[in-house]
Short mmCIF file of N, CA and C in Angstrom, two decimals:
data_model
loop_
_atom_site.label_atom_id
_atom_site.label_comp_id
_atom_site.label_asym_id
_atom_site.label_seq_id
_atom_site.Cartn_x
_atom_site.Cartn_y
_atom_site.Cartn_z
N UNK N 29 81.22 104.63 116.58
CA UNK N 29 81.29 106.07 116.39
C UNK N 29 82.49 106.44 115.53
N UNK N 30 82.34 107.50 114.77
CA UNK N 30 83.42 107.98 113.90
C UNK N 30 83.66 109.45 114.19
N UNK N 31 84.85 109.92 113.82
CA UNK N 31 85.12 111.36 113.82
C UNK N 31 85.38 111.71 112.37
N UNK N 32 84.57 112.62 111.84
CA UNK N 32 84.70 112.93 110.42
C UNK N 32 85.31 114.31 110.21
N UNK N 33 85.90 114.45 109.03
CA UNK N 33 86.59 115.69 108.68
C UNK N 33 86.57 115.86 107.17
N UNK N 34 86.89 117.08 106.75
CA UNK N 34 86.88 117.39 105.33
C UNK N 34 88.28 117.67 104.80
N UNK N 35 88.45 117.30 103.55
CA UNK N 35 89.69 117.52 102.82
C UNK N 35 89.28 117.78 101.38
N UNK N 36 89.54 118.96 100.87
CA UNK N 36 89.15 119.35 99.51
C UNK N 36 87.68 119.09 99.23
N UNK N 37 86.82 119.39 100.21
CA UNK N 37 85.39 119.26 100.01
C UNK N 37 84.83 117.85 100.15
N UNK N 38 85.69 116.86 100.33
CA UNK N 38 85.22 115.48 100.50
C UNK N 38 85.29 115.11 101.97
N UNK N 39 84.35 114.28 102.41
CA UNK N 39 84.29 113.91 103.82
C UNK N 39 84.96 112.56 104.05
N UNK N 40 85.81 112.54 105.05
CA UNK N 40 86.54 111.34 105.46
C UNK N 40 86.28 111.12 106.94
N UNK N 41 86.67 109.94 107.44
CA UNK N 41 86.48 109.67 108.87
C UNK N 41 87.46 108.61 109.35
N UNK N 42 87.69 108.62 110.65
CA UNK N 42 88.38 107.55 111.36
C UNK N 42 87.41 107.03 112.40
N UNK N 43 87.58 105.78 112.79
CA UNK N 43 86.81 105.28 113.91
C UNK N 43 87.29 106.03 115.15
N UNK N 44 86.39 106.35 116.05
CA UNK N 44 86.74 107.13 117.24
C UNK N 44 87.82 106.41 118.06
N UNK N 45 87.80 105.08 118.06
CA UNK N 45 88.83 104.35 118.82
C UNK N 45 90.22 104.63 118.28
N UNK N 46 90.32 105.04 117.00
CA UNK N 46 91.62 105.37 116.41
C UNK N 46 92.00 106.82 116.67
N UNK N 47 91.00 107.71 116.72
CA UNK N 47 91.27 109.14 116.88
C UNK N 47 91.61 109.45 118.34
N UNK N 48 92.66 110.20 118.53
CA UNK N 48 93.12 110.49 119.88
C UNK N 48 92.80 111.93 120.27
N UNK N 49 93.20 112.87 119.42
CA UNK N 49 92.98 114.28 119.74
C UNK N 49 93.18 115.14 118.51
N UNK N 50 92.81 116.40 118.62
CA UNK N 50 92.98 117.36 117.54
C UNK N 50 93.84 118.50 118.05
N UNK N 51 94.84 118.86 117.25
CA UNK N 51 95.79 119.90 117.64
C UNK N 51 95.91 120.94 116.55
N UNK N 52 96.41 122.10 116.91
CA UNK N 52 96.77 123.10 115.91
C UNK N 52 98.14 122.71 115.34
N UNK N 53 98.34 123.00 114.07
CA UNK N 53 99.61 122.68 113.43
C UNK N 53 100.61 123.76 113.79
N UNK N 54 101.58 123.43 114.64
CA UNK N 54 102.62 124.38 115.00
C UNK N 54 103.85 123.62 115.46
N UNK N 55 104.97 124.29 115.40
CA UNK N 55 106.25 123.72 115.81
C UNK N 55 106.54 122.37 115.16
N UNK N 56 106.34 122.32 113.86
CA UNK N 56 106.60 121.10 113.11
C UNK N 56 108.08 121.04 112.77
N UNK N 57 108.73 119.94 113.09
CA UNK N 57 110.15 119.77 112.80
C UNK N 57 110.29 118.89 111.57
N UNK N 58 110.94 119.41 110.53
CA UNK N 58 111.14 118.61 109.32
C UNK N 58 112.15 117.51 109.59
N UNK N 59 111.95 116.39 108.92
CA UNK N 59 112.85 115.25 109.08
C UNK N 59 113.38 114.88 107.70
N UNK N 60 114.72 114.90 107.53
CA UNK N 60 115.28 114.55 106.23
C UNK N 60 115.09 113.06 105.92
N UNK N 61 115.12 112.75 104.64
CA UNK N 61 115.03 111.37 104.15
C UNK N 61 113.75 110.65 104.56
N UNK N 62 112.65 111.38 104.56
CA UNK N 62 111.34 110.76 104.78
C UNK N 62 110.52 110.97 103.50
N UNK N 63 109.48 110.18 103.31
CA UNK N 63 108.64 110.38 102.12
C UNK N 63 108.08 111.81 102.09
N UNK N 64 107.78 112.30 100.90
CA UNK N 64 107.28 113.67 100.74
C UNK N 64 106.00 113.91 101.52
N UNK N 65 105.19 112.86 101.72
CA UNK N 65 103.92 113.06 102.44
C UNK N 65 104.10 113.15 103.95
N UNK N 66 105.30 112.89 104.45
CA UNK N 66 105.58 113.09 105.87
C UNK N 66 106.13 114.52 106.00
N UNK N 67 105.31 115.42 106.56
CA UNK N 67 105.67 116.83 106.60
C UNK N 67 106.66 117.14 107.72
N UNK N 68 106.75 116.24 108.68
CA UNK N 68 107.66 116.45 109.80
C UNK N 68 107.14 115.73 111.02
N UNK N 69 107.71 116.09 112.18
CA UNK N 69 107.24 115.49 113.42
C UNK N 69 106.80 116.59 114.38
N UNK N 70 105.88 116.22 115.24
CA UNK N 70 105.28 117.14 116.20
C UNK N 70 105.43 116.50 117.57
N UNK N 71 105.78 117.29 118.55
CA UNK N 71 105.87 116.77 119.90
C UNK N 71 104.49 116.85 120.55
N UNK N 72 103.94 115.68 120.90
CA UNK N 72 102.64 115.61 121.56
C UNK N 72 102.89 115.08 122.96
N UNK N 73 102.89 115.99 123.92
CA UNK N 73 103.20 115.65 125.32
C UNK N 73 104.47 114.80 125.43
N UNK N 74 105.51 115.24 124.76
CA UNK N 74 106.80 114.58 124.85
C UNK N 74 107.00 113.41 123.90
N UNK N 75 105.95 113.02 123.19
CA UNK N 75 106.06 111.91 122.24
C UNK N 75 106.17 112.49 120.83
N UNK N 76 107.13 112.00 120.06
CA UNK N 76 107.31 112.49 118.69
C UNK N 76 106.35 111.76 117.76
N UNK N 77 105.50 112.54 117.07
CA UNK N 77 104.46 111.97 116.21
C UNK N 77 104.67 112.49 114.78
N UNK N 78 104.78 111.59 113.78
CA UNK N 78 104.90 112.06 112.40
C UNK N 78 103.59 112.70 111.94
N UNK N 79 103.71 113.75 111.14
CA UNK N 79 102.53 114.43 110.59
C UNK N 79 102.47 114.14 109.10
N UNK N 80 101.33 113.61 108.68
CA UNK N 80 101.17 113.11 107.32
C UNK N 80 100.18 113.98 106.54
N UNK N 81 100.58 114.31 105.32
CA UNK N 81 99.73 115.02 104.36
C UNK N 81 98.89 113.93 103.68
N UNK N 82 97.58 113.88 103.98
CA UNK N 82 96.74 112.80 103.45
C UNK N 82 96.69 112.78 101.92
N UNK N 83 96.57 113.94 101.29
CA UNK N 83 96.50 113.95 99.83
C UNK N 83 97.80 113.39 99.25
N UNK N 84 98.92 113.74 99.85
CA UNK N 84 100.20 113.19 99.40
C UNK N 84 100.25 111.69 99.64
N UNK N 85 99.72 111.25 100.76
CA UNK N 85 99.70 109.82 101.09
C UNK N 85 98.84 109.05 100.09
N UNK N 86 97.77 109.67 99.61
CA UNK N 86 96.91 109.03 98.62
C UNK N 86 97.56 109.04 97.23
N UNK N 87 98.70 109.73 97.10
CA UNK N 87 99.38 109.80 95.81
C UNK N 87 98.86 110.91 94.91
N UNK N 88 98.20 111.91 95.49
CA UNK N 88 97.60 112.98 94.70
C UNK N 88 98.46 114.24 94.65
N UNK N 89 99.66 114.19 95.19
CA UNK N 89 100.46 115.41 95.26
C UNK N 89 100.18 116.12 96.57
N UNK N 90 100.93 117.18 96.85
CA UNK N 90 100.81 117.83 98.16
C UNK N 90 99.46 118.51 98.36
N UNK N 91 99.06 118.54 99.59
CA UNK N 91 97.82 119.19 100.00
C UNK N 91 97.97 120.70 99.82
N UNK N 92 96.97 121.35 99.29
CA UNK N 92 97.05 122.79 99.07
C UNK N 92 97.02 123.54 100.40
N UNK N 93 96.12 123.15 101.29
CA UNK N 93 95.94 123.87 102.54
C UNK N 93 96.64 123.14 103.67
N UNK N 94 97.75 123.69 104.12
CA UNK N 94 98.47 123.07 105.23
C UNK N 94 98.25 123.86 106.52
N UNK N 95 97.21 124.66 106.54
CA UNK N 95 96.96 125.50 107.72
C UNK N 95 95.82 124.96 108.56
N UNK N 96 95.46 123.71 108.31
CA UNK N 96 94.33 123.14 109.04
C UNK N 96 94.73 122.66 110.42
N UNK N 97 94.05 121.64 110.85
CA UNK N 97 94.30 121.04 112.16
C UNK N 97 94.99 119.69 111.97
N UNK N 98 95.56 119.21 113.05
CA UNK N 98 96.18 117.89 113.01
C UNK N 98 95.32 116.96 113.84
N UNK N 99 94.80 115.93 113.20
CA UNK N 99 94.02 114.91 113.88
C UNK N 99 94.98 113.77 114.19
N UNK N 100 95.25 113.58 115.47
CA UNK N 100 96.19 112.53 115.89
C UNK N 100 95.40 111.23 116.05
N UNK N 101 95.89 110.18 115.39
CA UNK N 101 95.25 108.87 115.46
C UNK N 101 96.27 107.84 115.91
N UNK N 102 95.77 106.78 116.52
CA UNK N 102 96.69 105.72 116.93
C UNK N 102 96.18 104.39 116.38
N UNK N 103 97.12 103.50 116.17
CA UNK N 103 96.79 102.16 115.72
C UNK N 103 97.84 101.24 116.32
N UNK N 104 97.40 100.26 117.09
CA UNK N 104 98.32 99.43 117.86
C UNK N 104 99.21 100.36 118.68
N UNK N 105 100.53 100.29 118.46
CA UNK N 105 101.41 101.18 119.23
C UNK N 105 101.93 102.33 118.38
N UNK N 106 101.35 102.54 117.21
CA UNK N 106 101.76 103.63 116.33
C UNK N 106 100.84 104.82 116.51
N UNK N 107 101.41 106.00 116.32
CA UNK N 107 100.62 107.23 116.35
C UNK N 107 101.07 108.10 115.19
N UNK N 108 100.14 108.82 114.60
CA UNK N 108 100.48 109.77 113.55
C UNK N 108 99.45 110.88 113.56
N UNK N 109 99.86 112.04 113.06
CA UNK N 109 98.96 113.16 112.90
C UNK N 109 98.63 113.33 111.43
N UNK N 110 97.39 113.64 111.14
CA UNK N 110 96.95 113.83 109.76
C UNK N 110 96.37 115.23 109.63
N UNK N 111 96.84 115.96 108.62
CA UNK N 111 96.34 117.32 108.43
C UNK N 111 94.94 117.27 107.82
N UNK N 112 94.00 117.94 108.46
CA UNK N 112 92.62 118.00 107.97
C UNK N 112 92.23 119.47 107.85
N UNK N 113 91.35 119.77 106.92
CA UNK N 113 90.93 121.16 106.72
C UNK N 113 89.99 121.60 107.84
N UNK N 114 88.95 120.82 108.06
CA UNK N 114 88.04 121.15 109.15
C UNK N 114 87.37 119.88 109.63
N UNK N 115 87.06 119.89 110.90
CA UNK N 115 86.40 118.74 111.51
C UNK N 115 84.90 118.87 111.36
N UNK N 116 84.26 117.74 111.15
CA UNK N 116 82.80 117.72 111.09
C UNK N 116 82.26 117.28 112.45
N UNK N 117 83.03 116.48 113.17
CA UNK N 117 82.63 116.07 114.51
C UNK N 117 82.45 114.58 114.65
N UNK N 118 82.06 114.18 115.84
CA UNK N 118 81.84 112.77 116.13
C UNK N 118 80.42 112.42 115.74
N UNK N 119 80.28 111.30 115.05
CA UNK N 119 78.95 110.86 114.61
C UNK N 119 78.77 109.40 114.99
N UNK N 120 77.55 109.07 115.32
CA UNK N 120 77.22 107.68 115.60
C UNK N 120 76.77 107.06 114.29
N UNK N 121 77.43 105.98 113.89
CA UNK N 121 77.12 105.35 112.62
C UNK N 121 76.84 103.87 112.87
N UNK N 122 75.66 103.38 112.49
CA UNK N 122 75.40 101.95 112.66
C UNK N 122 76.32 101.14 111.74
N UNK N 123 76.81 100.03 112.25
CA UNK N 123 77.71 99.18 111.47
C UNK N 123 77.07 98.78 110.15
N UNK N 124 75.76 98.63 110.14
CA UNK N 124 75.05 98.22 108.92
C UNK N 124 75.15 99.25 107.80
N UNK N 125 75.48 100.50 108.14
CA UNK N 125 75.58 101.52 107.10
C UNK N 125 76.97 101.63 106.51
N UNK N 126 77.92 100.80 107.00
CA UNK N 126 79.29 100.81 106.47
C UNK N 126 79.39 99.73 105.39
N UNK N 127 79.70 100.16 104.18
CA UNK N 127 79.84 99.24 103.05
C UNK N 127 81.32 98.93 102.87
N UNK N 128 81.71 97.70 103.15
CA UNK N 128 83.12 97.30 103.03
C UNK N 128 83.56 97.03 101.61
N UNK N 129 82.62 96.99 100.66
CA UNK N 129 82.96 96.73 99.26
C UNK N 129 83.30 98.06 98.59
N UNK N 130 84.59 98.29 98.39
CA UNK N 130 85.03 99.54 97.76
C UNK N 130 85.55 99.29 96.34
N UNK N 131 85.29 98.11 95.80
CA UNK N 131 85.85 97.74 94.49
C UNK N 131 85.42 98.68 93.37
N UNK N 132 84.19 99.18 93.41
CA UNK N 132 83.73 100.07 92.35
C UNK N 132 84.03 101.53 92.63
N UNK N 133 84.69 101.79 93.76
CA UNK N 133 84.95 103.16 94.19
C UNK N 133 86.31 103.58 93.65
N UNK N 134 86.32 104.51 92.71
CA UNK N 134 87.57 104.84 92.04
C UNK N 134 88.09 106.21 92.47
N UNK N 135 88.66 106.28 93.65
CA UNK N 135 89.31 107.50 94.12
C UNK N 135 90.69 107.11 94.62
N UNK N 136 91.63 108.05 94.62
CA UNK N 136 93.00 107.73 95.06
C UNK N 136 93.09 107.16 96.48
N UNK N 137 92.12 107.46 97.33
CA UNK N 137 92.17 106.98 98.71
C UNK N 137 91.74 105.53 98.85
N UNK N 138 91.32 104.90 97.77
CA UNK N 138 90.70 103.57 97.85
C UNK N 138 91.55 102.54 98.59
N UNK N 139 92.85 102.53 98.39
CA UNK N 139 93.72 101.55 99.05
C UNK N 139 93.80 101.72 100.55
N UNK N 140 93.30 102.84 101.07
CA UNK N 140 93.38 103.12 102.51
C UNK N 140 92.01 103.09 103.18
N UNK N 141 91.01 102.59 102.48
CA UNK N 141 89.65 102.59 103.00
C UNK N 141 89.33 101.34 103.80
N UNK N 142 88.56 101.52 104.87
CA UNK N 142 87.94 100.40 105.58
C UNK N 142 86.56 100.16 104.99
N UNK N 143 85.97 101.23 104.49
CA UNK N 143 84.64 101.13 103.91
C UNK N 143 84.07 102.49 103.61
N UNK N 144 82.86 102.48 103.08
CA UNK N 144 82.16 103.71 102.73
C UNK N 144 80.89 103.79 103.57
N UNK N 145 80.60 104.96 104.08
CA UNK N 145 79.39 105.18 104.85
C UNK N 145 78.48 106.00 103.95
N UNK N 146 77.38 105.37 103.57
CA UNK N 146 76.49 106.02 102.61
C UNK N 146 75.27 106.57 103.32
N UNK N 147 75.06 107.85 103.12
CA UNK N 147 73.90 108.52 103.70
C UNK N 147 73.57 109.67 102.79
N UNK N 148 73.43 110.87 103.36
CA UNK N 148 73.18 112.06 102.54
C UNK N 148 74.35 112.29 101.59
N UNK N 149 75.55 111.96 102.08
CA UNK N 149 76.73 112.03 101.23
C UNK N 149 77.59 110.81 101.58
N UNK N 150 78.64 110.60 100.83
CA UNK N 150 79.52 109.47 101.11
C UNK N 150 80.63 109.92 102.06
N UNK N 151 80.81 109.17 103.13
CA UNK N 151 81.93 109.41 104.04
C UNK N 151 82.91 108.27 103.84
N UNK N 152 84.15 108.62 103.57
CA UNK N 152 85.20 107.63 103.33
C UNK N 152 85.82 107.25 104.68
N UNK N 153 85.56 106.04 105.16
CA UNK N 153 86.10 105.58 106.44
C UNK N 153 87.50 105.05 106.20
N UNK N 154 88.49 105.77 106.72
CA UNK N 154 89.90 105.44 106.48
C UNK N 154 90.43 104.43 107.50
N UNK N 155 91.39 103.66 107.06
CA UNK N 155 92.07 102.69 107.91
C UNK N 155 93.36 103.35 108.42
N UNK N 156 93.35 103.80 109.68
CA UNK N 156 94.50 104.51 110.25
C UNK N 156 95.76 103.66 110.18
N UNK N 157 95.62 102.38 110.43
CA UNK N 157 96.78 101.48 110.40
C UNK N 157 97.46 101.46 109.04
N UNK N 158 96.67 101.34 107.96
CA UNK N 158 97.25 101.32 106.61
C UNK N 158 97.94 102.64 106.28
N UNK N 159 97.36 103.74 106.73
CA UNK N 159 97.95 105.05 106.44
C UNK N 159 99.30 105.22 107.13
N UNK N 160 99.49 104.53 108.24
CA UNK N 160 100.73 104.66 109.01
C UNK N 160 101.81 103.69 108.59
N UNK N 161 101.47 102.72 107.75
CA UNK N 161 102.44 101.74 107.31
C UNK N 161 103.18 102.25 106.09
N UNK N 162 104.41 102.63 106.26
CA UNK N 162 105.23 103.04 105.12
C UNK N 162 106.69 102.89 105.47
N UNK N 163 107.50 102.78 104.45
CA UNK N 163 108.95 102.69 104.65
C UNK N 163 109.55 104.08 104.52
N UNK N 164 110.66 104.28 105.14
CA UNK N 164 111.32 105.61 105.12
C UNK N 164 111.70 106.01 103.69
N UNK N 165 111.95 105.02 102.81
CA UNK N 165 112.38 105.35 101.45
C UNK N 165 111.22 105.43 100.46
N UNK N 166 110.00 105.32 100.95
CA UNK N 166 108.82 105.37 100.09
C UNK N 166 108.63 106.78 99.55
N UNK N 167 108.35 106.88 98.26
CA UNK N 167 108.20 108.22 97.67
C UNK N 167 106.80 108.75 97.85
#
């Protein structure tokens, strides 16, 4: 199962095992000396979670709409929130419909993909772990 969401009209998704919860974006604390795509940290039941601008993380510059929701995802012992414009919901996707070959797919998110889900439209299945791996000095 996946949880899908939209960003600039394109559909993306995380595996449900990675997605934890959806929150409203509020009380964001800015953190100095972090990459530009880290908008700050959010307290989620006492745990400090970095909030990441996905478009910035893809190297496309800052996201235009920062008034969306925060989709909190976890990977191993890491957690991060990702700003999404709107949620599409949880969908059941057969493993056979996930194409792991993204070599011909030329979008900025390509380095963060687990695969593409092809149906009526393309859903970009993101790798939460890769999105969370960054150094504090990364631009």
